[in-house]
XYZ file of C-alpha atoms in Angstrom:
664
model
C 0.000 0.000 0.000
C 1.328 3.428 -0.947
C 2.314 5.606 2.021
C 0.410 8.886 2.414
C 2.386 12.097 3.044
C 0.574 13.517 6.078
C 2.667 16.684 5.840
C 1.953 17.364 2.146
C -0.333 20.297 2.967
C 2.355 21.832 5.185
C 4.892 21.516 2.379
C 2.520 23.137 -0.105
C 2.459 26.313 2.026
C 6.209 26.993 1.620
C 6.994 30.479 0.326
C 10.546 29.753 -0.792
C 12.586 27.437 -3.024
C 13.347 24.451 -0.762
C 15.889 22.892 -3.145
C 17.979 26.080 -3.094
C 17.753 26.237 0.709
C 19.147 22.682 0.842
C 22.230 23.901 -1.023
C 22.541 26.950 1.267
C 22.373 24.647 4.303
C 24.944 22.241 2.841
C 27.309 25.120 2.020
C 27.623 24.466 -1.731
C 26.126 22.465 -4.597
C 29.022 20.006 -4.348
C 28.629 19.526 -0.571
C 24.891 18.997 -1.015
C 25.368 16.367 -3.729
C 27.970 14.463 -1.686
C 25.854 14.488 1.488
C 22.677 13.555 -0.381
C 24.332 10.622 -2.152
C 26.196 9.275 0.880
C 23.222 9.616 3.258
C 21.105 7.500 0.891
C 23.926 4.976 0.469
C 24.095 4.492 4.249
C 20.302 4.464 4.705
C 19.849 1.728 2.088
C 22.438 -0.628 3.622
C 20.875 -3.090 6.132
C 24.177 -3.412 8.026
C 23.766 0.191 9.176
C 20.358 -0.437 10.744
C 20.103 1.358 14.092
C 16.497 1.071 15.279
C 17.433 -1.734 17.698
C 20.351 0.081 19.380
C 18.535 0.852 22.629
C 17.518 -2.779 23.147
C 20.969 -4.355 22.757
C 23.163 -5.400 25.672
C 26.441 -3.490 26.058
C 28.470 -6.353 24.545
C 26.093 -6.783 21.602
C 25.949 -3.032 21.020
C 29.739 -2.785 20.983
C 30.198 -5.790 18.694
C 27.569 -4.371 16.343
C 29.511 -1.083 16.230
C 32.674 -3.005 15.294
C 30.707 -4.747 12.525
C 29.431 -1.429 11.185
C 32.902 0.147 11.312
C 34.483 -2.779 9.462
C 31.690 -2.784 6.873
C 32.008 0.982 6.403
C 35.757 0.659 5.818
C 35.129 -2.167 3.308
C 32.592 -0.037 1.406
C 34.900 3.002 1.430
C 37.636 0.897 -0.224
C 35.284 -0.878 -2.667
C 33.670 2.368 -3.851
C 37.016 4.226 -3.831
C 35.472 7.054 -1.871
C 37.338 10.325 -1.370
C 38.322 11.527 2.125
C 35.324 13.878 2.063
C 32.939 11.058 1.095
C 34.428 8.690 3.678
C 33.954 11.361 6.343
C 30.281 11.645 5.351
C 29.882 7.857 5.581
C 31.103 7.952 9.195
C 28.807 10.900 9.928
C 25.649 9.286 8.547
C 26.287 5.917 10.226
C 25.549 7.965 13.326
C 27.108 5.715 15.943
C 29.941 6.762 18.266
C 32.909 4.455 17.749
C 36.686 4.156 17.597
C 36.806 5.521 14.036
C 35.754 8.962 15.345
C 38.912 9.304 17.428
C 41.220 7.639 14.918
C 40.281 10.055 12.119
C 39.221 13.020 14.224
C 42.018 13.231 16.827
C 44.865 10.714 16.328
C 45.596 11.556 12.679
C 45.244 15.365 13.099
C 47.620 15.173 16.108
C 50.288 13.444 13.990
C 49.770 16.008 11.233
C 49.975 18.932 13.633
C 52.773 17.781 15.939
C 54.870 15.290 13.955
C 57.923 16.143 11.837
C 57.862 15.357 8.111
C 59.739 12.107 8.765
C 57.323 11.111 11.522
C 54.329 11.881 9.319
C 55.818 9.738 6.529
C 56.252 6.868 8.986
C 52.904 6.952 10.817
C 50.302 8.509 8.497
C 50.350 5.812 5.762
C 49.767 3.147 8.439
C 46.947 5.187 9.990
C 45.334 6.039 6.640
C 45.243 2.344 5.698
C 43.909 1.378 9.161
C 46.943 -0.878 9.634
C 47.208 0.744 13.036
C 44.257 2.193 14.985
C 44.956 5.197 17.169
C 43.355 7.132 20.010
C 44.105 10.398 21.826
C 45.203 9.686 25.411
C 45.355 13.018 27.195
C 42.702 13.137 29.936
C 43.542 11.395 33.202
C 41.527 10.205 36.170
C 42.701 13.226 38.176
C 43.055 15.899 35.485
C 40.984 16.919 32.479
C 40.730 20.662 31.843
C 44.068 21.398 33.533
C 46.336 19.786 30.938
C 49.450 21.205 32.602
C 48.536 19.191 35.699
C 48.830 15.812 33.932
C 50.909 13.328 35.949
C 51.982 10.654 33.407
C 55.750 10.926 32.879
C 58.028 10.310 29.909
C 61.594 10.118 31.262
C 64.478 9.991 28.773
C 67.083 7.259 29.281
C 70.246 8.324 27.396
C 71.798 4.874 27.872
C 69.222 3.197 25.617
C 67.956 6.211 23.612
C 64.436 5.552 24.933
C 61.648 7.244 26.858
C 60.179 5.451 29.872
C 56.425 6.070 29.982
C 55.079 5.664 33.506
C 51.895 6.195 35.541
C 53.262 7.173 38.980
C 49.869 7.498 40.743
C 46.335 6.141 40.472
C 45.121 9.579 39.341
C 47.678 9.543 36.510
C 45.718 6.710 34.821
C 44.547 7.774 31.370
C 40.769 7.879 31.648
C 38.081 8.540 29.006
C 39.912 8.335 25.652
C 37.467 6.907 23.085
C 38.676 3.823 21.223
C 41.194 3.072 23.970
C 39.244 0.541 26.009
C 39.117 -2.368 23.539
C 40.177 -1.373 20.011
C 43.187 0.951 19.615
C 46.604 -0.499 18.890
C 48.388 2.826 19.380
C 47.807 5.923 21.483
C 48.935 9.512 21.241
C 49.925 9.768 24.901
C 50.408 13.134 26.572
C 52.999 13.001 29.344
C 55.428 15.227 31.259
C 58.770 15.183 29.453
C 61.653 14.611 31.906
C 65.333 14.847 30.948
C 68.148 14.764 33.486
C 65.716 15.473 36.333
C 64.195 18.498 34.616
C 60.457 18.789 33.804
C 59.818 20.274 30.336
C 56.018 20.173 30.508
C 53.474 18.089 28.602
C 54.362 16.610 25.191
C 52.858 13.996 22.852
C 54.275 10.488 22.333
C 53.081 7.664 20.094
C 52.943 4.493 22.168
C 51.979 1.041 20.897
C 49.632 -0.425 23.496
C 48.451 -3.716 21.925
C 50.044 -6.487 19.902
C 49.435 -6.320 16.155
C 49.368 -10.137 16.137
C 46.812 -11.102 18.778
C 45.630 -7.681 20.117
C 46.745 -8.490 23.674
C 48.103 -5.592 25.808
C 51.877 -5.199 25.578
C 54.081 -5.719 28.664
C 53.682 -2.960 31.250
C 50.258 -1.946 29.901
C 47.084 -2.198 31.990
C 44.067 -1.367 29.858
C 40.281 -1.706 29.821
C 36.906 0.004 29.434
C 35.693 2.494 32.082
C 32.108 1.214 32.129
C 28.560 2.138 31.152
C 27.700 5.762 30.491
C 24.509 7.847 30.429
C 21.719 6.568 28.145
C 20.703 3.218 26.666
C 22.623 2.841 23.389
C 23.942 6.384 23.146
C 27.703 6.675 23.801
C 27.935 3.101 25.098
C 28.938 1.969 21.614
C 32.254 3.737 22.315
C 34.970 1.960 24.312
C 36.118 4.859 26.483
C 39.149 3.450 28.233
C 41.505 3.399 31.197
C 45.241 2.996 30.622
C 48.160 2.635 33.035
C 51.854 2.375 32.209
C 54.422 0.490 34.260
C 57.741 1.820 32.950
C 56.965 1.157 29.276
C 59.907 1.899 26.983
C 59.536 3.549 23.557
C 62.191 4.753 21.127
C 63.150 8.437 21.268
C 61.695 9.165 17.817
C 58.203 8.270 19.084
C 58.078 11.708 20.711
C 56.256 14.178 18.452
C 59.133 16.481 17.510
C 57.766 19.112 15.151
C 57.905 21.846 17.817
C 60.448 20.569 20.368
C 62.976 17.743 20.397
C 65.242 15.653 22.561
C 68.666 14.889 21.057
C 70.483 11.545 21.264
C 72.496 12.999 24.164
C 69.287 13.885 26.023
C 69.349 17.611 25.394
C 65.925 19.282 25.184
C 65.628 21.940 22.471
C 63.015 23.920 20.600
C 62.861 23.465 16.824
C 62.621 26.279 14.286
C 58.890 25.582 13.984
C 56.924 27.992 16.211
C 55.092 26.411 19.149
C 51.946 28.299 18.135
C 51.476 25.905 15.195
C 49.983 23.385 17.609
C 47.030 25.755 18.069
C 46.080 25.193 14.433
C 44.931 21.654 15.284
C 42.883 22.994 18.204
C 41.134 25.526 15.951
C 40.356 22.706 13.489
C 38.884 20.374 16.123
C 36.745 23.090 17.692
C 35.487 24.172 14.281
C 34.234 20.634 13.640
C 32.518 20.638 17.051
C 30.591 23.814 16.141
C 29.534 22.219 12.836
C 28.430 19.111 14.745
C 26.362 21.334 17.060
C 24.331 22.646 14.123
C 23.808 19.070 12.889
C 22.629 17.756 16.270
C 20.361 20.720 16.996
C 18.860 20.644 13.499
C 18.004 16.938 13.934
C 16.160 17.625 17.184
C 14.386 20.644 15.674
C 13.393 18.627 12.596
C 11.786 15.951 14.795
C 10.001 18.475 17.039
C 8.776 20.621 14.126
C 7.339 17.728 12.121
C 5.679 16.195 15.161
C 4.275 19.592 16.229
C 2.574 19.814 12.831
C 1.191 16.251 13.087
C 0.034 16.444 16.705
C -3.372 18.017 17.368
C -4.679 18.901 20.813
C -7.649 20.973 22.070
C -9.520 23.698 20.192
C -12.052 21.513 18.381
C -15.322 23.292 17.583
C -18.405 21.941 15.815
C -16.698 18.692 14.921
C -13.692 20.436 13.331
C -10.221 18.919 13.796
C -8.318 19.927 16.934
C -5.641 22.619 16.702
C -2.172 21.649 15.433
C 0.268 22.025 18.319
C 2.591 24.061 16.091
C -0.103 26.763 15.842
C 0.051 27.558 19.559
C 2.214 30.634 20.214
C 3.695 28.982 23.293
C 5.008 26.171 21.042
C 6.331 28.622 18.446
C 7.988 30.721 21.159
C 9.999 27.674 22.296
C 10.541 25.952 18.928
C 11.269 28.670 16.365
C 14.253 30.211 18.228
C 15.801 26.719 18.194
C 15.136 26.435 14.450
C 16.822 29.824 14.012
C 19.742 28.720 16.225
C 20.342 25.644 14.054
C 20.771 27.880 10.998
C 22.838 30.433 12.949
C 25.254 27.743 14.174
C 25.499 26.342 10.646
C 26.658 29.682 9.260
C 29.077 30.478 12.083
C 30.497 26.962 11.549
C 31.054 27.789 7.871
C 32.878 30.955 8.875
C 35.066 28.976 11.320
C 36.185 26.771 8.409
C 37.374 29.924 6.677
C 39.042 31.094 9.910
C 40.937 27.800 10.232
C 42.281 28.157 6.679
C 43.228 31.792 7.348
C 44.979 30.982 10.638
C 46.866 28.058 9.048
C 48.144 30.222 6.195
C 49.214 32.955 8.614
C 50.999 30.473 10.887
C 52.936 29.042 7.953
C 54.010 32.601 7.112
C 55.084 33.146 10.759
C 52.239 35.648 11.275
C 50.835 35.047 14.771
C 48.959 38.346 15.076
C 45.439 36.864 14.835
C 46.143 33.668 16.798
C 45.069 34.785 20.308
C 41.808 36.147 18.903
C 41.188 32.996 16.827
C 41.944 30.792 19.831
C 39.552 32.737 22.080
C 36.911 32.856 19.363
C 36.876 29.098 18.702
C 36.954 28.317 22.440
C 33.989 30.609 23.043
C 31.947 29.358 20.107
C 32.567 25.737 21.079
C 31.199 26.534 24.538
C 28.245 28.615 23.344
C 27.013 26.272 20.610
C 27.382 23.001 22.515
C 25.617 24.362 25.612
C 22.764 25.791 23.512
C 22.497 22.554 21.509
C 22.396 20.259 24.562
C 19.716 22.467 26.142
C 17.913 22.724 22.785
C 17.711 18.947 22.264
C 16.148 18.535 25.707
C 13.698 21.369 24.969
C 12.718 19.612 21.730
C 12.042 16.448 23.738
C 9.693 18.432 25.988
C 8.072 20.028 22.927
C 7.070 16.505 21.838
C 5.173 15.859 25.068
C 5.056 12.347 26.513
C 5.944 10.617 23.251
C 9.242 12.531 23.205
C 10.317 10.425 26.186
C 10.122 7.217 24.139
C 13.433 5.983 22.749
C 11.658 5.550 19.411
C 11.282 9.358 19.255
C 15.053 9.508 18.755
C 15.391 12.414 21.187
C 16.573 10.652 24.393
C 19.317 8.922 22.380
C 20.291 12.122 20.586
C 20.520 13.957 23.914
C 22.563 11.201 25.585
C 24.977 11.001 22.645
C 25.377 14.768 22.380
C 25.816 16.074 25.942
C 29.470 14.941 26.348
C 30.285 17.710 23.842
C 29.783 20.191 26.697
C 32.798 18.642 28.432
C 35.225 17.138 25.912
C 37.734 19.372 24.121
C 37.411 21.881 26.941
C 34.815 22.186 29.709
C 32.392 24.887 28.612
C 32.755 27.106 31.689
C 36.558 26.814 31.641
C 36.507 27.849 27.963
C 34.326 30.876 28.707
C 36.836 32.000 31.334
C 39.618 31.688 28.739
C 37.586 33.953 26.454
C 37.028 36.369 29.332
C 40.775 36.606 30.033
C 41.339 37.483 26.389
C 38.592 40.135 26.569
C 40.151 41.633 29.712
C 43.516 41.821 27.947
C 41.836 43.465 24.954
C 40.175 46.097 27.186
C 43.482 46.744 28.997
C 45.253 47.399 25.676
C 42.664 49.883 24.361
C 44.567 52.869 25.736
C 47.892 51.742 24.229
C 46.873 52.393 20.640
C 46.855 48.679 19.773
C 43.749 48.113 17.649
C 41.526 45.139 18.481
C 41.321 42.649 15.596
C 38.758 40.254 14.110
C 35.768 39.497 16.303
C 36.909 42.045 18.914
C 37.225 44.934 16.429
C 34.008 46.466 17.844
C 36.023 47.220 21.016
C 37.795 49.881 18.963
C 34.617 51.987 19.276
C 34.280 51.337 23.010
C 33.829 55.002 23.957
C 30.952 55.364 21.502
C 29.435 52.028 22.578
C 29.516 53.084 26.243
C 27.453 56.166 25.411
C 25.167 55.172 22.515
C 21.395 54.900 22.874
C 19.191 52.411 21.055
C 16.906 54.364 18.678
C 14.073 51.816 18.380
C 10.707 53.608 18.326
C 8.471 50.948 16.773
C 8.561 47.146 16.792
C 9.646 46.943 13.140
C 12.749 49.037 13.936
C 14.108 45.844 15.473
C 14.361 44.384 11.952
C 17.235 46.724 11.040
C 20.563 44.842 11.142
C 22.409 47.992 12.299
C 20.068 48.343 15.294
C 20.519 44.692 16.302
C 24.309 44.831 15.923
C 24.537 48.066 17.885
C 22.574 46.566 20.795
C 24.714 43.401 20.912
C 27.975 45.359 20.567
C 26.997 47.822 23.309
C 26.016 44.981 25.645
C 29.242 43.006 25.030
C 31.477 46.094 25.359
C 29.790 47.375 28.517
C 29.886 43.992 30.242
C 33.587 43.543 29.424
C 34.479 47.077 30.569
C 32.480 46.620 33.805
C 34.380 43.393 34.528
C 37.726 45.091 33.819
C 36.844 47.965 36.161
C 35.781 45.574 38.930
C 38.927 43.472 38.483
C 41.107 46.533 38.967
C 39.760 46.895 42.532
C 41.397 43.642 43.645
C 44.949 43.470 44.998
C 45.825 40.590 42.651
C 44.381 39.580 39.256
C 44.079 35.928 40.373
C 41.927 36.908 43.356
C 39.764 39.110 41.127
C 39.233 36.403 38.502
C 38.295 33.858 41.184
C 35.786 36.232 42.786
C 34.267 37.585 39.551
C 34.330 34.355 37.516
C 30.534 34.253 37.101
C 30.476 37.840 35.760
C 33.420 37.086 33.467
C 31.671 34.020 32.032
C 28.558 36.131 31.325
C 30.672 38.755 29.538
C 32.208 35.970 27.416
C 28.731 34.670 26.486
C 27.708 38.206 25.413
C 30.810 38.450 23.191
C 30.211 35.022 21.616
C 26.531 35.686 20.953
C 27.595 38.881 19.177
C 29.911 36.828 16.939
C 27.075 34.456 15.924
C 24.666 37.339 15.234
C 27.348 39.186 13.228
C 28.157 36.152 11.073
C 24.444 35.497 10.377
C 24.002 39.109 9.262
C 27.151 38.896 7.111
C 25.766 35.718 5.505
C 22.676 37.687 4.470
C 24.864 40.292 2.781
C 26.046 37.635 0.318
C 24.305 36.950 -2.985
C 21.729 34.294 -2.035
C 19.750 32.885 -4.991
C 16.347 31.200 -4.976
C 12.818 32.488 -4.617
C 12.123 33.618 -1.057
C 15.268 32.004 0.387
C 16.876 35.230 1.557
C 13.606 36.448 3.104
C 13.290 33.257 5.178
C 16.905 33.515 6.323
C 16.344 37.151 7.294
C 13.343 36.116 9.400
C 15.409 33.370 11.092
C 18.299 35.767 11.714
C 15.931 38.244 13.360
C 14.317 35.505 15.461
C 17.761 34.324 16.612
C 18.901 37.812 17.609
C 15.631 39.064 19.124
C 14.968 35.859 21.074
C 18.410 36.338 22.676
C 17.596 39.959 23.539
C 14.336 38.746 25.089
C 16.015 35.907 27.004
C 18.937 38.049 28.210
C 17.018 41.305 28.570
C 18.422 41.605 32.105
C 21.870 42.185 30.539
C 20.569 44.680 27.997
C 18.475 46.614 30.541
C 21.039 46.573 33.385
C 23.747 47.926 31.083
C 21.503 50.616 29.635
C 21.639 49.209 26.090
C 17.841 49.308 25.667
C 14.837 50.672 27.590
C 12.012 48.591 29.073
C 9.700 49.916 26.325
C 12.148 48.738 23.641
C 12.378 45.353 25.380
C 8.583 44.987 25.176
C 8.713 45.849 21.452
C 11.077 42.877 20.976
C 8.256 40.551 22.075
C 5.816 42.248 19.696
C 8.190 41.812 16.756
C 8.955 38.187 17.664
C 5.257 37.287 17.511
C 5.097 38.802 14.027
C 8.203 36.858 12.942
C 6.769 33.590 14.252
C 3.670 34.129 12.096
C 5.958 34.733 9.112
C 7.902 31.506 9.683
C 4.916 29.305 10.589
C 3.794 28.366 7.010
C 7.427 27.654 6.107
C 8.404 25.656 9.184
C 8.165 22.158 7.657
C 9.986 23.242 4.490
C 12.731 24.873 6.589
C 13.461 21.557 8.353
C 13.092 19.624 5.072
C 16.010 21.765 3.856
C 18.285 19.876 6.273
C 17.759 16.953 3.851
C 17.929 14.253 6.513
C 16.824 10.715 5.668
C 14.471 8.924 8.063
C 17.355 6.528 8.762
C 19.624 9.348 9.925
C 16.900 11.037 12.017
C 16.095 7.703 13.691
C 12.753 9.004 14.922
C 9.186 7.765 14.574
C 7.974 11.273 15.513
C 10.167 12.975 12.909
C 9.267 10.787 9.914
C 9.228 12.630 6.597
C 5.695 11.414 5.805
C 4.314 12.345 9.239
C 2.752 8.872 9.622
C 3.432 8.901 13.345
C 0.698 6.997 15.192
C 0.622 3.694 13.227
C 4.430 3.578 13.365
C 4.515 4.297 17.121
C 2.054 1.439 17.648
C 4.096 -0.852 15.390
C 7.347 0.085 17.153
C 5.950 -0.747 20.590
C 5.476 -4.421 19.672
C 9.167 -4.774 18.772
C 10.220 -4.435 22.399
C 11.666 -7.698 23.805
C 9.183 -7.492 26.703
C 6.460 -8.208 24.159
C 8.122 -11.449 22.984
C 5.837 -13.296 25.384
C 2.294 -12.516 26.485
C 2.894 -13.707 30.028
C 6.081 -12.123 31.393
C 9.062 -14.032 32.707
C 8.750 -13.953 36.481
C 4.971 -14.315 36.553
C 5.017 -17.710 38.283
C 7.741 -16.701 40.769
C 6.477 -13.274 41.793
C 3.117 -12.106 40.384
C 1.051 -15.292 40.808
C 1.926 -15.782 44.514
C 0.856 -12.189 45.188
C -2.421 -12.574 43.333
C -3.148 -15.901 45.044
C -2.016 -14.592 48.452
C 0.625 -17.331 48.652
C 3.478 -15.116 49.828
C 5.118 -16.460 52.970
C 5.088 -14.026 55.853
C 8.485 -13.744 57.472
C 8.645 -13.802 61.274
C 10.311 -10.721 62.690
């Protein structure tokens, strides 16, 4: 029987060219074609089935992930896929596994920190999967404070080797994905010791398992750290624990692009600037921001489609009940998240450009933009991952009770995503790094040194401290210059206020400790300004397609104005807007929601996600939710038998009053 598209009417209301919006979302025609082709390739392959993930035991889930990874690698070789296509295969399989760390952390670390000779030795093996690597930095006792790592790498000049050792329990490597059961090699971060002197943390490639039988090598204690949050979720990943008992590796296993140890045991810096290492960090954080837009857009797609299918209350004279998406309370919670997904997509695109720009500058020994780029990527990683984790949970609530079912896809998506708030930098720690950079920028304003890049607005700090918002009517809030001015004034005033308050303390360290909450808020204001600015700049480009630009303008305004509404305490307390202007924000938002409403389904269709990738009964493309929910329920193992296991032992005695009463 032919499936009916229950959302066909919604799609017919679209006021823009959806196919063009798909290309805008993908970033280019080429990117769209690659993603479209690879997503369908993955969806059509039965090996990549994932609807049973939440019902598998940990061992079965993990083995199934290994099967999928091996099959993916086989298909990549058979189809002679490019690196870009192979990356998309891993993305659309949508299952955390060792491949993520091998390609996403181990290989980039070799590229960023290894010499040419080291890259020639290790990269071919890694590219062919003849070795499998992980990134062993975090320890049981230290995560964010990398300089506090305790693992040691002591040089022995007699044998030309490093001795890798875990001197304490807290020095155990703890959390690296792929480490627990799969990786044969690890990029281990340890304190470099030569002749009794500590030279800080450096990277070393250490073989941890035999390439013959996969058993741990002598001196290696290794295993999985145990179950994590969620049912399937991140439990397909073998996050591991690793301890070293005086394991010896050859001297050339130290990553020596930036610093080296000679045969005689002398530590020396190479001609390559140490700052080059930051290039890898910018790259990794840029991919995290892109992943945030992907995860949030999935949740928004599910919640938007289900909100259009679900009807509740409002029936009169036998008419259908009201679609949940037509309630303003639903729009007020959902549409800012839809706008955020697009905003994060475009700031992620800009970060790709920034990474290329920073890399080219570093290679030309130009480090002028590096501190700003480092602060910017740290801040955006924090902002987007926090907003996405909160947004996925809000989408679950927007789907009511059915959102709590694993078959909705939202509990799994949430459980898989939330580690992003912690890995690659705890989000609060990152905000404080941004704040320190902002304080330095404010301190240098009087010296004549011009702020660069995303802090260039600080160059007009005197004007921003004085300016008044000139909004008279609600529609004035649609002017990009008005929005930018409000966000710039807020960010500048919060940073200056923090700098002034810090100056009252006898020591900077004491001030930062006491004012850390204020500093984090100032960093958020700065990062939100960056996202708003990049969305507005995107709209200044030539965007083809009927109605596409108009829809993006509406989303940009919803993103910016919903932030002003949510953070109006900041804007009012710092004198950026008046209470009357704040109330006009709400008026304009209601108008924008009405503008987006007929286009909502088409705007999530533009993400071009297959039903396989979404993994949600509620978010199905055809909107055929209720029959599929009913069908899905019967697949649960509990329904394998009509009478449950345990009936005769526990339920029947209760019903028949045959329980023995214990004597006290």
